[in-house]
Coordinates of C-alpha atoms in Angstrom, one line a residue:
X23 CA 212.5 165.4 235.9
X24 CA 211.6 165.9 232.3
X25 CA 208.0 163.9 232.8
X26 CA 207.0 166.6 235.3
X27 CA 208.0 169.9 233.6
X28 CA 204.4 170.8 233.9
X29 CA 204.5 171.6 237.7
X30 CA 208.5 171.8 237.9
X31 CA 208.9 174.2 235.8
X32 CA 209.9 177.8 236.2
X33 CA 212.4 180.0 238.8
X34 CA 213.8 177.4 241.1
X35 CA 213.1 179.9 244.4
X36 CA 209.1 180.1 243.8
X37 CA 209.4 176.0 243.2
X38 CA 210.9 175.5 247.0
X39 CA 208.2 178.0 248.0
X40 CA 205.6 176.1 246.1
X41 CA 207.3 172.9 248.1
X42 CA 207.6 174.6 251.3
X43 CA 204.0 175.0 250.9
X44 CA 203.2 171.9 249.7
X45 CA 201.2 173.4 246.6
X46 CA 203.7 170.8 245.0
X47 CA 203.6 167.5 247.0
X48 CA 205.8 165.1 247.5
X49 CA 203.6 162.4 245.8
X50 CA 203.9 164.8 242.7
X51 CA 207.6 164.4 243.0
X52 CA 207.8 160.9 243.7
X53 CA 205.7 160.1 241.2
X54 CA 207.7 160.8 238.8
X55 CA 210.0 157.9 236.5
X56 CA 213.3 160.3 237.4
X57 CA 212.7 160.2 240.7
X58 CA 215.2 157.7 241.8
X59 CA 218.1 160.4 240.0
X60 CA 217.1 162.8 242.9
X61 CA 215.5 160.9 245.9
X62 CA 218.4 161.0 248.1
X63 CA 219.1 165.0 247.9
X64 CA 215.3 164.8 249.0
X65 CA 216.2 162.9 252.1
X66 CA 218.7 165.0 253.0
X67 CA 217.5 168.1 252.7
X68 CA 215.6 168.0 255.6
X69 CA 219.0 168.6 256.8
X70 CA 220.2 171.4 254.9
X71 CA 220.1 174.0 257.9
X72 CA 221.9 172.1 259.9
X73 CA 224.6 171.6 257.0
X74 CA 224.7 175.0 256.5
X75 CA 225.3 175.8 260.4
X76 CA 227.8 173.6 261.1
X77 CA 231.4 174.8 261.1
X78 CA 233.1 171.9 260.3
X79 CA 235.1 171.8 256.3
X80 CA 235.2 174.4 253.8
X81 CA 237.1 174.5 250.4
X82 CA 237.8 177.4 248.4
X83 CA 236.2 175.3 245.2
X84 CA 237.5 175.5 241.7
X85 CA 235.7 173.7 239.2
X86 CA 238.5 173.3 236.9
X87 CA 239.4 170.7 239.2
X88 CA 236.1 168.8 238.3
X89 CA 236.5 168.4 234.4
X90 CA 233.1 166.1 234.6
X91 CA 231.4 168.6 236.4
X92 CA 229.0 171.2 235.7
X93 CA 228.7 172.3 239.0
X94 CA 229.7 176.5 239.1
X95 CA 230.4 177.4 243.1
X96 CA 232.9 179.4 244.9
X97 CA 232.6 177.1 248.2
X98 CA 232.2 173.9 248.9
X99 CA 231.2 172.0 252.7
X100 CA 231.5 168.7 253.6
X101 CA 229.4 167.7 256.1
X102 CA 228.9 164.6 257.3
X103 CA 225.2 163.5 258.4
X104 CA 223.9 159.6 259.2
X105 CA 227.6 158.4 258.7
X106 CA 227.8 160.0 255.1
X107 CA 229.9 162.6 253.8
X108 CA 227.5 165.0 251.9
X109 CA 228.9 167.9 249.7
X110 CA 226.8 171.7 250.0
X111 CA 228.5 174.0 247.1
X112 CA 227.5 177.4 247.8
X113 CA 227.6 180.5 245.8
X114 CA 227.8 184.8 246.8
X115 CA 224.4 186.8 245.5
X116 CA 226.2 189.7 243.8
X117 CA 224.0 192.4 244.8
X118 CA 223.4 191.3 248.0
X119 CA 227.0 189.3 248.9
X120 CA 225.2 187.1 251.1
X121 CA 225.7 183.2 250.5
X122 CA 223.4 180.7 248.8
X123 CA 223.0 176.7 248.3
X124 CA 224.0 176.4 244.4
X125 CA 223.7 172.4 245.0
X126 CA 224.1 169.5 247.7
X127 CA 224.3 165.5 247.8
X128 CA 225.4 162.7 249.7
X129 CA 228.4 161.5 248.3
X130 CA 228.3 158.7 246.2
X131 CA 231.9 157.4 244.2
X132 CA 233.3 160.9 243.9
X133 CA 235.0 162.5 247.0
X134 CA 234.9 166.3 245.4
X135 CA 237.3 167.6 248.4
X136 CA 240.0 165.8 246.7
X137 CA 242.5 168.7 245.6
X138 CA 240.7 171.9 247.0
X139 CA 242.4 174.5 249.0
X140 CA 240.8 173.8 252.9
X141 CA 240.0 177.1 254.5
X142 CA 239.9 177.8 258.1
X143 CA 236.5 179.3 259.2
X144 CA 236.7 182.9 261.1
X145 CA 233.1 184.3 261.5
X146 CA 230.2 182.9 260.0
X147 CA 226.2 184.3 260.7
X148 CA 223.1 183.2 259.2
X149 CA 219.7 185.0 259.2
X150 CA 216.4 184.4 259.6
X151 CA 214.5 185.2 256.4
X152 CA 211.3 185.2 258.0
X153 CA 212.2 187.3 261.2
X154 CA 215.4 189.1 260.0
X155 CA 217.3 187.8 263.3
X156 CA 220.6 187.2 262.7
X157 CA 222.8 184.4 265.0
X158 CA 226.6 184.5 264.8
X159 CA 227.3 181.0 264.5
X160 CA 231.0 180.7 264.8
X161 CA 233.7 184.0 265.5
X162 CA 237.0 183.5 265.7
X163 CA 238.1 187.5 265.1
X164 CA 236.8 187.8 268.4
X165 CA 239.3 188.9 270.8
X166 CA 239.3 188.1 274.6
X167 CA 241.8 190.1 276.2

């Protein structure tokens, strides 16, 4: 969003905070010519979490696969949500090995799932940045004996 690089500009985690709390409005946003590139990813991210949660597909990703791509993740979901695949690609923090959005969208043309190696989930947690709680969401190395 070139035309707005006046209050879009800068580290990508204090513009979602800025979002979050709504110093940056929505009208800002849509106001802008490129909105229409990004408006969908807007109305689905109010279901990121929930995306995130779910323990449905996950790919081991390798972006050699996507030559047209500049997309750099070492996961990627797919989720569907209103009766439309959308793809979450997710990348590990290196000092803190916990996992992070790198990028998500409703699928379009492209079905990027198309040649990566499908893992099966085994334990999966998320944590409450704000409180610090942590839910296991899915554990499969659980043993019942």
């Amino acid at each position: 969003m070139t035309d707005r690089t006046k209050i879009l500009f800068g580290d990508r985690a204090i513009l979602l905070q800025k979002i979050l709390s709504n110093i940056i409005t929505i009208n800002q946003i849509s106001s802008s010519r490129c909105y229409y590139e990004i408006k969908e990813r807007i109305d689905y991210l109010i279901y990121l979490e929930q995306i995130l949660d779910d323990n449905k597909t996950v790919f081991k990703y390798n972006p050699h696969l996507e030559i047209f791509s500049a997309i750099q993740a070492e996961f990627l979901m797919k989720n569907e949500v209103k009766s439309r695949n959308v793809f979450t690609f997710l990348s590990q923090d290196k000092s803190t090995g916990k996992y992070f959005c790198r990028s998500f969208f409703p699928q379009t043309d492209k079905d990027y799932s198309i040649g990566q190696t499908n893992w099966t989930l085994l334990y999966k947690k998320k944590i409450q940045k704000s409180t610090g709680i942590e839910t296991v969401l899915y554990d499969r190395l659980k043993k019942d004996f």
